[in-house]
Amino acid sequence: MSPPMAPAGWSRWLVPPAALSVHLSIGQAYAWSVFKPPLESALGLSGTQSALPFQLGIVMLGLSAAFGGTLVERKGPRWAMTVALVCFSSGFLLAALGAAVEQYWLIVFGYGFVGGIGLGIGYISPVSTLIKWFPDRPGMATGIAIMGFGGGALIASPWSAQMLESFGADGSGIALAFLVHGLTYAVFMLLGVLLVRVPRPVKTDGDGPAVLDGPQVSARSAVRTPQFWCLWIVLCMNVTAGIGILEKAAPMITDFFADTSTPVSVSAAAGFVALLSAANMAGRIGWSSTSDLIGRKNIYRVYLGVGALMYALIALAGDSSKPLFILCALVILSFYGGGFATVPAYLKDLFGTYQVGAIHGRLLTAWSTAGVLGPLIVNWIADRQEEAGKDGSSLYTLSLFIMIGLLAVGFVANELVRPVHPRHHEPVARPQEKEASDVR
């Protein structure tokens, strides 16, 4: 299913909306927490059990992106977006059936396993195409699309809550909400499938496509380079630090100020979570666009170095000033989103455009790892501290200092990134042939 080549004069600015239609849809994953309390009540689940579909979805995101990346690169963005549409929407439909018949394993399988495959394929589907359309501003281009994943929850959270209020929070109401999600997202993602185009090959001498600029490295060769694994560590550490706050945001701000004269209400904590989502989304376009101006290594120095400083301020003085706590958390979450959006452009700088989508897919296994590691660190330590009789901000102090250490590890890994050795580069003829085949 090869996408049509863009006709002469076709605007490249139509490609980001195609990517956004997919990313805004699959970004619903960040709104899963809306379904947790109703599922726990309707099916008698624990908090750990109700989190399982989301956790499995994030694991499958990384695995499907890693194993399907090369296929996505070979088949093209239209094929990838179609697979994402079918899997993500089918996952909701299976989850709807599971809720209707009160079989939780079917919800886990549908939303987590099948839907998670849609998450991974959909996440990487537009990356290489956007970079080819915007070689002058790759950070901005990928930032626009990946911004949608961070912002999807801003749409999905109130929408899902309204549906549950209208349909009911029992099994049948949850099933109907899942059904509406699956059908609506299928239509919305179809817009991206129909709209996406690949750029026409550029002729240099009338006989063939232009020679690709810079190093061109295959996905198979990339994973054998130290640069790939340094970036893997950078992404994993940055995501671990960000998701540690994101997953525990509401109880964390409540605990920090529980013993003060201005405790945080439930509604205020929910507002704080919404602010973090907005910072996550804004960072994806803002910081990734900035990387086009100051360079990828420099922007990750900001993410990791300034991020460690923000964590230190929260650990040492966060409970003394609510504005300081909120500001530091917003900056951390903007770096979390920016790290996701900037990494495809960083990969393009190091490995070229030859198989950047496949390389990006393999790198996203760092996200799967961080998705387990970050919440585990924060929750496990908070539980142990509570058992030891501690409360308030002391529940999180040790976790915050661990996050500082992880960001320091990421900072060092970023400093170790160097240009890829020429022995890993593809012969000039091979990427030419690949580029020509991709746009047929």
Coordinates of C-alpha atoms in Angstrom, one line a residue:
M1 CA 0.0 0.0 0.0
S2 CA 2.3 2.7 -1.3
P3 CA 1.2 6.3 -0.7
P4 CA 0.8 8.5 -3.8
M5 CA 3.6 10.9 -4.6
A6 CA 2.8 14.5 -4.1
P7 CA 1.9 16.3 -7.3
A8 CA 3.9 19.3 -8.4
G9 CA 3.1 22.3 -6.2
W10 CA 1.6 20.2 -3.4
S11 CA 2.2 21.9 0.0
R12 CA 4.4 20.0 2.4
W13 CA 2.4 21.7 5.2
L14 CA -0.4 19.1 4.6
V15 CA 1.8 16.3 5.9
P16 CA 1.9 17.4 9.6
P17 CA -1.9 17.4 9.8
A18 CA -1.9 13.9 8.4
A19 CA 0.5 12.9 11.1
L20 CA -1.5 14.8 13.8
S21 CA -4.7 12.9 12.9
V22 CA -2.9 9.7 14.0
H23 CA -1.0 11.0 17.0
L24 CA -3.9 12.9 18.5
S25 CA -5.8 9.6 18.3
I26 CA -3.3 7.3 19.8
G27 CA -2.4 10.0 22.4
Q28 CA -5.6 8.8 24.2
A29 CA -3.4 6.3 26.0
Y30 CA -2.4 9.1 28.4
A31 CA -6.0 9.4 29.4
W32 CA -6.4 5.8 30.5
S33 CA -6.6 6.9 34.2
V34 CA -10.2 8.1 33.5
F35 CA -11.3 4.5 33.1
K36 CA -9.4 3.2 36.1
P37 CA -12.0 4.0 38.9
P38 CA -15.0 2.8 36.9
L39 CA -13.3 -0.4 36.0
E40 CA -12.2 -1.0 39.6
S41 CA -15.8 -0.5 40.8
A42 CA -17.6 -2.4 38.0
L43 CA -15.3 -5.4 37.8
G44 CA -13.9 -5.5 41.4
L45 CA -10.3 -4.8 40.4
S46 CA -7.4 -3.5 42.3
G47 CA -5.4 -0.4 41.3
T48 CA -2.6 -2.5 40.0
Q49 CA -5.0 -4.6 37.9
S50 CA -6.7 -1.6 36.4
A51 CA -3.3 -0.1 35.3
L52 CA -2.4 -3.3 33.4
P53 CA -4.0 -2.4 30.0
F54 CA -2.0 0.9 30.0
Q55 CA 1.2 -0.7 31.1
L56 CA 0.9 -3.5 28.5
G57 CA 0.1 -0.9 25.9
I58 CA 3.3 1.0 26.6
V59 CA 5.4 -2.2 26.5
M60 CA 3.8 -3.2 23.2
L61 CA 4.4 0.3 21.9
G62 CA 8.1 -0.1 22.3
L63 CA 8.2 -3.7 21.1
S64 CA 6.0 -3.2 18.0
A65 CA 8.0 0.0 17.1
A66 CA 11.2 -1.9 17.4
F67 CA 10.2 -5.1 15.5
G68 CA 8.0 -3.3 13.0
G69 CA 10.2 -0.3 12.3
T70 CA 12.0 -1.8 9.3
L71 CA 8.7 -2.9 7.8
V72 CA 7.2 0.5 8.3
E73 CA 10.2 2.0 6.5
R74 CA 9.8 -0.4 3.6
K75 CA 6.1 -0.3 3.2
G76 CA 5.7 3.5 3.7
P77 CA 3.6 5.8 5.9
R78 CA 0.2 5.0 4.4
W79 CA 0.6 1.2 5.1
A80 CA 1.8 2.0 8.6
M81 CA -1.1 4.4 9.4
T82 CA -3.6 1.8 8.1
V83 CA -2.1 -0.8 10.4
A84 CA -2.2 1.6 13.3
L85 CA -5.9 2.4 12.6
V86 CA -6.9 -1.2 12.4
C87 CA -5.1 -2.3 15.6
F88 CA -5.9 0.8 17.7
S89 CA -9.6 0.8 16.9
S90 CA -9.9 -3.0 17.1
G91 CA -8.3 -2.8 20.5
F92 CA -11.1 -0.6 21.7
L93 CA -13.7 -2.8 20.1
L94 CA -12.3 -5.9 21.9
A95 CA -12.1 -3.9 25.1
A96 CA -15.8 -2.9 24.7
L97 CA -16.7 -6.6 24.3
G98 CA -14.7 -7.4 27.4
A99 CA -16.4 -4.8 29.5
A100 CA -19.9 -5.9 28.2
V101 CA -19.3 -9.5 29.2
E102 CA -17.2 -8.6 32.3
Q103 CA -14.1 -10.5 31.1
Y104 CA -11.2 -8.3 32.1
W105 CA -8.6 -10.4 30.3
L106 CA -10.3 -9.4 27.1
I107 CA -9.9 -5.7 28.0
V108 CA -6.2 -6.3 28.7
F109 CA -5.7 -8.2 25.5
G110 CA -7.7 -5.7 23.4
Y111 CA -6.5 -2.4 24.7
G112 CA -3.1 -3.4 25.9
F113 CA -1.9 -6.0 23.4
V114 CA -3.7 -5.3 20.1
G115 CA -4.2 -1.6 20.8
G116 CA -0.5 -1.3 21.9
I117 CA 0.6 -2.6 18.5
G118 CA -1.4 0.2 17.0
L119 CA 0.3 2.7 19.4
G120 CA 3.8 1.6 18.3
I121 CA 3.2 1.5 14.5
G122 CA 1.2 4.7 14.6
Y123 CA 3.8 6.5 16.7
I124 CA 6.7 5.9 14.2
S125 CA 4.5 6.0 11.0
P126 CA 5.1 9.6 10.0
V127 CA 8.6 10.1 11.2
S128 CA 10.8 9.4 8.2
T129 CA 8.2 11.0 5.8
L130 CA 8.2 14.3 7.8
I131 CA 12.0 14.4 7.9
K132 CA 12.1 14.0 4.1
W133 CA 9.6 16.8 3.7
F134 CA 11.3 19.1 6.2
P135 CA 15.1 18.5 5.9
D136 CA 15.7 22.1 6.8
R137 CA 13.6 21.9 10.0
P138 CA 13.4 18.2 11.1
G139 CA 13.0 19.1 14.8
M140 CA 10.0 21.3 14.2
A141 CA 8.4 18.8 11.8
T142 CA 8.6 15.8 14.1
G143 CA 7.7 18.0 17.1
I144 CA 4.4 19.0 15.5
A145 CA 3.4 15.4 15.0
I146 CA 4.6 14.1 18.3
M147 CA 3.0 17.0 20.0
G148 CA -0.2 15.3 19.1
F149 CA 0.6 12.3 21.2
G150 CA 1.2 14.5 24.2
G151 CA -1.9 16.5 23.6
G152 CA -4.3 13.6 22.8
A153 CA -5.2 13.2 26.5
L154 CA -6.3 16.9 26.7
I155 CA -9.1 15.9 24.3
A156 CA -9.7 12.3 25.4
S157 CA -9.8 13.0 29.2
P158 CA -12.9 15.3 29.3
W159 CA -14.5 13.4 26.4
S160 CA -14.2 10.1 28.1
A161 CA -15.4 11.5 31.5
Q162 CA -18.4 13.0 29.8
M163 CA -19.3 9.7 28.1
L164 CA -19.0 7.8 31.3
E165 CA -21.3 10.3 33.0
S166 CA -23.8 10.0 30.2
F167 CA -23.6 6.2 29.6
G168 CA -23.0 5.2 33.2
A169 CA -19.9 3.9 35.0
D170 CA -21.1 0.2 35.0
G171 CA -19.9 -2.5 32.6
S172 CA -22.4 -1.6 29.9
G173 CA -21.6 2.1 30.1
I174 CA -17.8 1.5 29.9
A175 CA -18.4 -0.9 27.0
L176 CA -20.4 1.8 25.1
A177 CA -17.7 4.4 25.8
F178 CA -15.0 2.0 24.4
L179 CA -17.1 1.4 21.4
V180 CA -17.6 5.1 20.6
H181 CA -13.8 5.6 21.0
G182 CA -13.0 2.8 18.6
L183 CA -15.3 4.0 15.9
T184 CA -14.5 7.7 16.2
Y185 CA -10.8 7.2 16.2
A186 CA -11.1 5.0 13.1
V187 CA -12.7 7.8 11.2
F188 CA -10.3 10.4 12.4
M189 CA -7.2 8.3 11.7
L190 CA -8.6 7.6 8.2
L191 CA -8.1 11.3 7.4
G192 CA -4.4 10.8 7.9
V193 CA -4.3 7.7 5.7
L194 CA -6.0 9.5 2.9
L195 CA -4.0 12.7 3.2
V196 CA -0.4 11.5 3.6
R197 CA 2.0 11.9 0.6
V198 CA 5.6 11.3 0.0
P199 CA 7.9 13.8 -1.7
R200 CA 8.8 13.4 -5.3
P201 CA 12.4 12.3 -6.0
V202 CA 14.7 15.2 -6.7
K203 CA 16.7 14.8 -10.0
T204 CA 20.3 15.9 -10.1
D205 CA 21.3 15.0 -13.6
G206 CA 18.1 13.8 -15.2
D207 CA 18.9 10.2 -14.7
G208 CA 18.1 9.5 -11.0
P209 CA 17.3 10.8 -7.6
A210 CA 19.6 13.0 -5.7
V211 CA 22.5 11.7 -3.6
L212 CA 21.5 11.7 0.0
D213 CA 23.4 14.3 2.1
G214 CA 25.4 13.2 5.1
P215 CA 25.9 9.8 6.6
Q216 CA 23.4 7.1 5.7
V217 CA 23.3 4.1 8.1
S218 CA 20.9 1.1 8.1
A219 CA 18.9 0.2 11.1
R220 CA 20.9 -3.1 11.4
S221 CA 24.2 -1.2 11.5
A222 CA 22.9 1.6 13.7
V223 CA 22.2 -0.8 16.7
R224 CA 25.9 -1.8 16.5
T225 CA 27.2 1.7 17.1
P226 CA 27.9 3.3 20.5
Q227 CA 26.0 6.3 19.3
F228 CA 22.7 4.4 19.3
W229 CA 23.2 3.0 22.8
C230 CA 24.2 6.4 24.1
L231 CA 21.0 7.9 22.8
W232 CA 19.1 4.9 24.2
I233 CA 20.4 5.8 27.6
V234 CA 19.7 9.5 27.1
L235 CA 16.1 8.8 26.1
C236 CA 15.5 6.2 28.9
M237 CA 16.9 8.5 31.6
N238 CA 14.9 11.5 30.4
V239 CA 11.7 9.6 30.1
T240 CA 12.2 7.9 33.5
A241 CA 12.6 11.2 35.2
G242 CA 9.6 12.8 33.5
I243 CA 7.2 9.9 33.9
G244 CA 8.1 9.6 37.5
I245 CA 6.3 12.9 38.1
L246 CA 3.6 12.5 35.5
E247 CA 2.3 9.1 36.8
K248 CA 2.2 10.3 40.5
A249 CA 1.4 14.0 39.9
A250 CA -1.9 14.4 41.8
P251 CA -1.0 12.5 45.0
M252 CA 2.5 14.0 45.0
I253 CA 1.4 17.7 45.0
T254 CA -1.3 16.7 47.6
D255 CA 1.3 15.1 49.9
F256 CA 3.9 17.9 49.5
F257 CA 1.5 20.5 50.9
A258 CA -0.8 18.3 53.1
D259 CA 0.7 19.8 56.4
T260 CA 0.8 23.4 55.3
S261 CA -1.7 26.2 55.7
T262 CA -2.7 25.9 52.1
P263 CA -3.4 22.2 51.3
V264 CA -4.1 21.1 47.7
S265 CA -7.7 20.1 47.0
V266 CA -8.7 17.2 44.8
S267 CA -9.9 19.6 42.1
A268 CA -6.7 21.7 42.3
A269 CA -4.6 18.5 42.0
A270 CA -6.6 17.6 38.9
G271 CA -5.9 21.0 37.5
F272 CA -2.2 20.5 38.2
V273 CA -2.3 17.3 36.1
A274 CA -3.9 19.2 33.3
L275 CA -1.1 21.8 33.5
L276 CA 1.5 19.1 33.3
S277 CA -0.2 17.7 30.1
A278 CA -0.1 21.1 28.5
A279 CA 3.6 21.5 29.4
N280 CA 4.3 18.1 28.0
M281 CA 2.5 19.0 24.7
A282 CA 4.1 22.5 24.5
G283 CA 7.6 21.1 25.1
R284 CA 7.2 18.8 22.2
I285 CA 6.9 21.5 19.6
G286 CA 8.7 24.3 21.5
W287 CA 11.9 22.6 22.5
S288 CA 12.2 20.4 19.4
S289 CA 12.0 23.6 17.2
T290 CA 14.6 25.2 19.4
S291 CA 16.9 22.2 18.6
D292 CA 16.9 23.2 15.0
L293 CA 18.6 26.5 16.1
I294 CA 21.0 25.4 18.8
G295 CA 21.6 21.8 17.9
R296 CA 20.5 18.4 19.2
K297 CA 23.3 17.8 21.7
N298 CA 22.9 21.3 23.2
I299 CA 19.2 20.9 23.7
Y300 CA 19.7 17.6 25.5
R301 CA 22.2 19.3 27.7
V302 CA 19.3 21.6 28.7
Y303 CA 16.8 18.7 29.2
L304 CA 19.2 16.7 31.4
G305 CA 21.2 19.4 33.1
V306 CA 18.5 21.9 33.9
G307 CA 16.1 19.0 34.5
A308 CA 18.4 17.8 37.3
L309 CA 18.4 21.3 38.7
M310 CA 14.6 21.4 38.8
Y311 CA 14.5 18.1 40.6
A312 CA 17.0 19.4 43.2
L313 CA 14.9 22.5 43.8
I314 CA 11.8 20.3 44.4
A315 CA 13.7 18.0 46.7
L316 CA 15.3 20.8 48.8
A317 CA 12.6 23.6 48.7
G318 CA 9.5 22.3 46.9
D319 CA 7.4 22.0 50.0
S320 CA 8.1 25.6 51.0
S321 CA 6.7 27.3 47.9
K322 CA 3.7 26.0 45.9
P323 CA 4.6 28.2 42.8
L324 CA 8.2 26.9 42.9
F325 CA 7.0 23.3 43.0
I326 CA 4.5 23.9 40.1
L327 CA 7.1 25.8 38.0
C328 CA 9.8 23.1 38.4
A329 CA 7.3 20.3 37.6
L330 CA 6.1 22.1 34.5
V331 CA 9.7 22.6 33.2
I332 CA 10.5 18.9 33.9
L333 CA 7.4 17.8 31.9
S334 CA 8.2 20.2 29.1
F335 CA 11.7 18.5 28.9
Y336 CA 10.0 15.1 29.0
G337 CA 7.9 16.0 25.9
G338 CA 10.7 17.7 24.2
G339 CA 13.0 14.7 24.6
F340 CA 10.5 12.5 22.7
A341 CA 10.0 15.0 19.9
T342 CA 13.7 15.9 19.4
V343 CA 15.1 12.3 19.3
P344 CA 14.0 11.6 15.6
A345 CA 15.9 14.7 14.4
Y346 CA 18.9 13.6 16.6
L347 CA 18.8 10.2 14.9
K348 CA 18.6 11.8 11.5
D349 CA 21.7 13.9 12.2
L350 CA 23.7 10.9 13.2
F351 CA 22.4 8.1 10.9
G352 CA 20.8 10.0 8.0
T353 CA 17.3 9.5 6.5
Y354 CA 17.9 6.1 4.9
Q355 CA 16.2 4.0 7.7
V356 CA 15.6 6.7 10.3
G357 CA 12.0 5.4 11.0
A358 CA 13.3 1.9 11.7
I359 CA 16.1 3.2 13.9
H360 CA 13.6 5.3 15.8
G361 CA 11.4 2.3 16.4
R362 CA 14.3 0.3 17.9
L363 CA 15.2 3.3 20.1
L364 CA 11.7 3.4 21.6
T365 CA 12.4 0.3 23.6
A366 CA 14.0 2.8 25.9
W367 CA 10.5 4.2 26.4
S368 CA 9.1 0.8 27.3
T369 CA 11.9 0.4 29.9
A370 CA 11.3 3.8 31.4
G371 CA 7.6 3.3 31.5
V372 CA 8.1 0.5 34.0
L373 CA 11.2 2.0 35.7
G374 CA 9.9 5.5 36.5
P375 CA 6.6 4.6 38.2
L376 CA 8.3 1.7 40.0
I377 CA 10.9 3.9 41.6
V378 CA 8.5 6.5 42.8
N379 CA 5.7 4.2 43.9
W380 CA 7.9 1.6 45.6
I381 CA 10.0 4.1 47.5
A382 CA 6.9 6.1 48.6
D383 CA 5.3 2.9 49.9
R384 CA 8.4 1.9 51.8
Q385 CA 8.7 5.4 53.3
E386 CA 5.0 5.4 54.4
E387 CA 5.5 2.0 56.0
A388 CA 8.4 3.6 57.9
G389 CA 6.0 6.2 59.3
K390 CA 7.0 9.1 57.1
D391 CA 4.6 11.4 55.3
G392 CA 4.4 14.6 53.2
S393 CA 7.3 15.5 51.0
S394 CA 9.6 13.0 52.8
L395 CA 7.8 10.2 50.9
Y396 CA 9.5 11.4 47.7
T397 CA 12.8 12.9 48.7
L398 CA 14.8 9.8 48.0
S399 CA 13.1 9.2 44.6
L400 CA 13.9 12.8 43.6
F401 CA 17.5 12.4 44.3
I402 CA 17.5 9.1 42.4
M403 CA 16.0 11.0 39.4
I404 CA 18.8 13.5 39.6
G405 CA 21.4 10.7 39.5
L406 CA 19.6 9.2 36.4
L407 CA 19.6 12.5 34.6
A408 CA 23.3 12.8 35.4
V409 CA 23.9 9.4 33.7
G410 CA 21.9 10.6 30.7
F411 CA 23.9 13.9 30.6
V412 CA 27.2 11.9 30.5
A413 CA 25.8 9.6 27.7
N414 CA 24.9 12.6 25.6
E415 CA 28.4 14.0 26.0
L416 CA 29.8 10.7 24.6
V417 CA 27.8 11.0 21.4
R418 CA 30.1 11.5 18.4
P419 CA 29.7 11.3 14.6
V420 CA 29.2 7.8 13.4
H421 CA 32.3 6.1 12.0
P422 CA 32.3 5.9 8.2
R423 CA 32.6 2.1 8.3
H424 CA 28.9 2.0 9.3
H425 CA 27.8 4.1 6.4
E426 CA 25.9 2.6 3.5
P427 CA 27.4 2.7 0.0
V428 CA 26.2 5.7 -1.9
A429 CA 24.3 3.7 -4.5
R430 CA 22.2 1.7 -2.0
P431 CA 20.4 4.7 -0.3
Q432 CA 19.7 6.1 -3.8
E433 CA 18.0 2.9 -4.8
K434 CA 16.2 2.8 -1.5
E435 CA 15.0 6.4 -1.8
A436 CA 13.7 5.7 -5.3
S437 CA 11.8 2.6 -4.2
D438 CA 10.2 4.4 -1.3
V439 CA 8.6 7.0 -3.5
R440 CA 7.3 4.8 -6.3

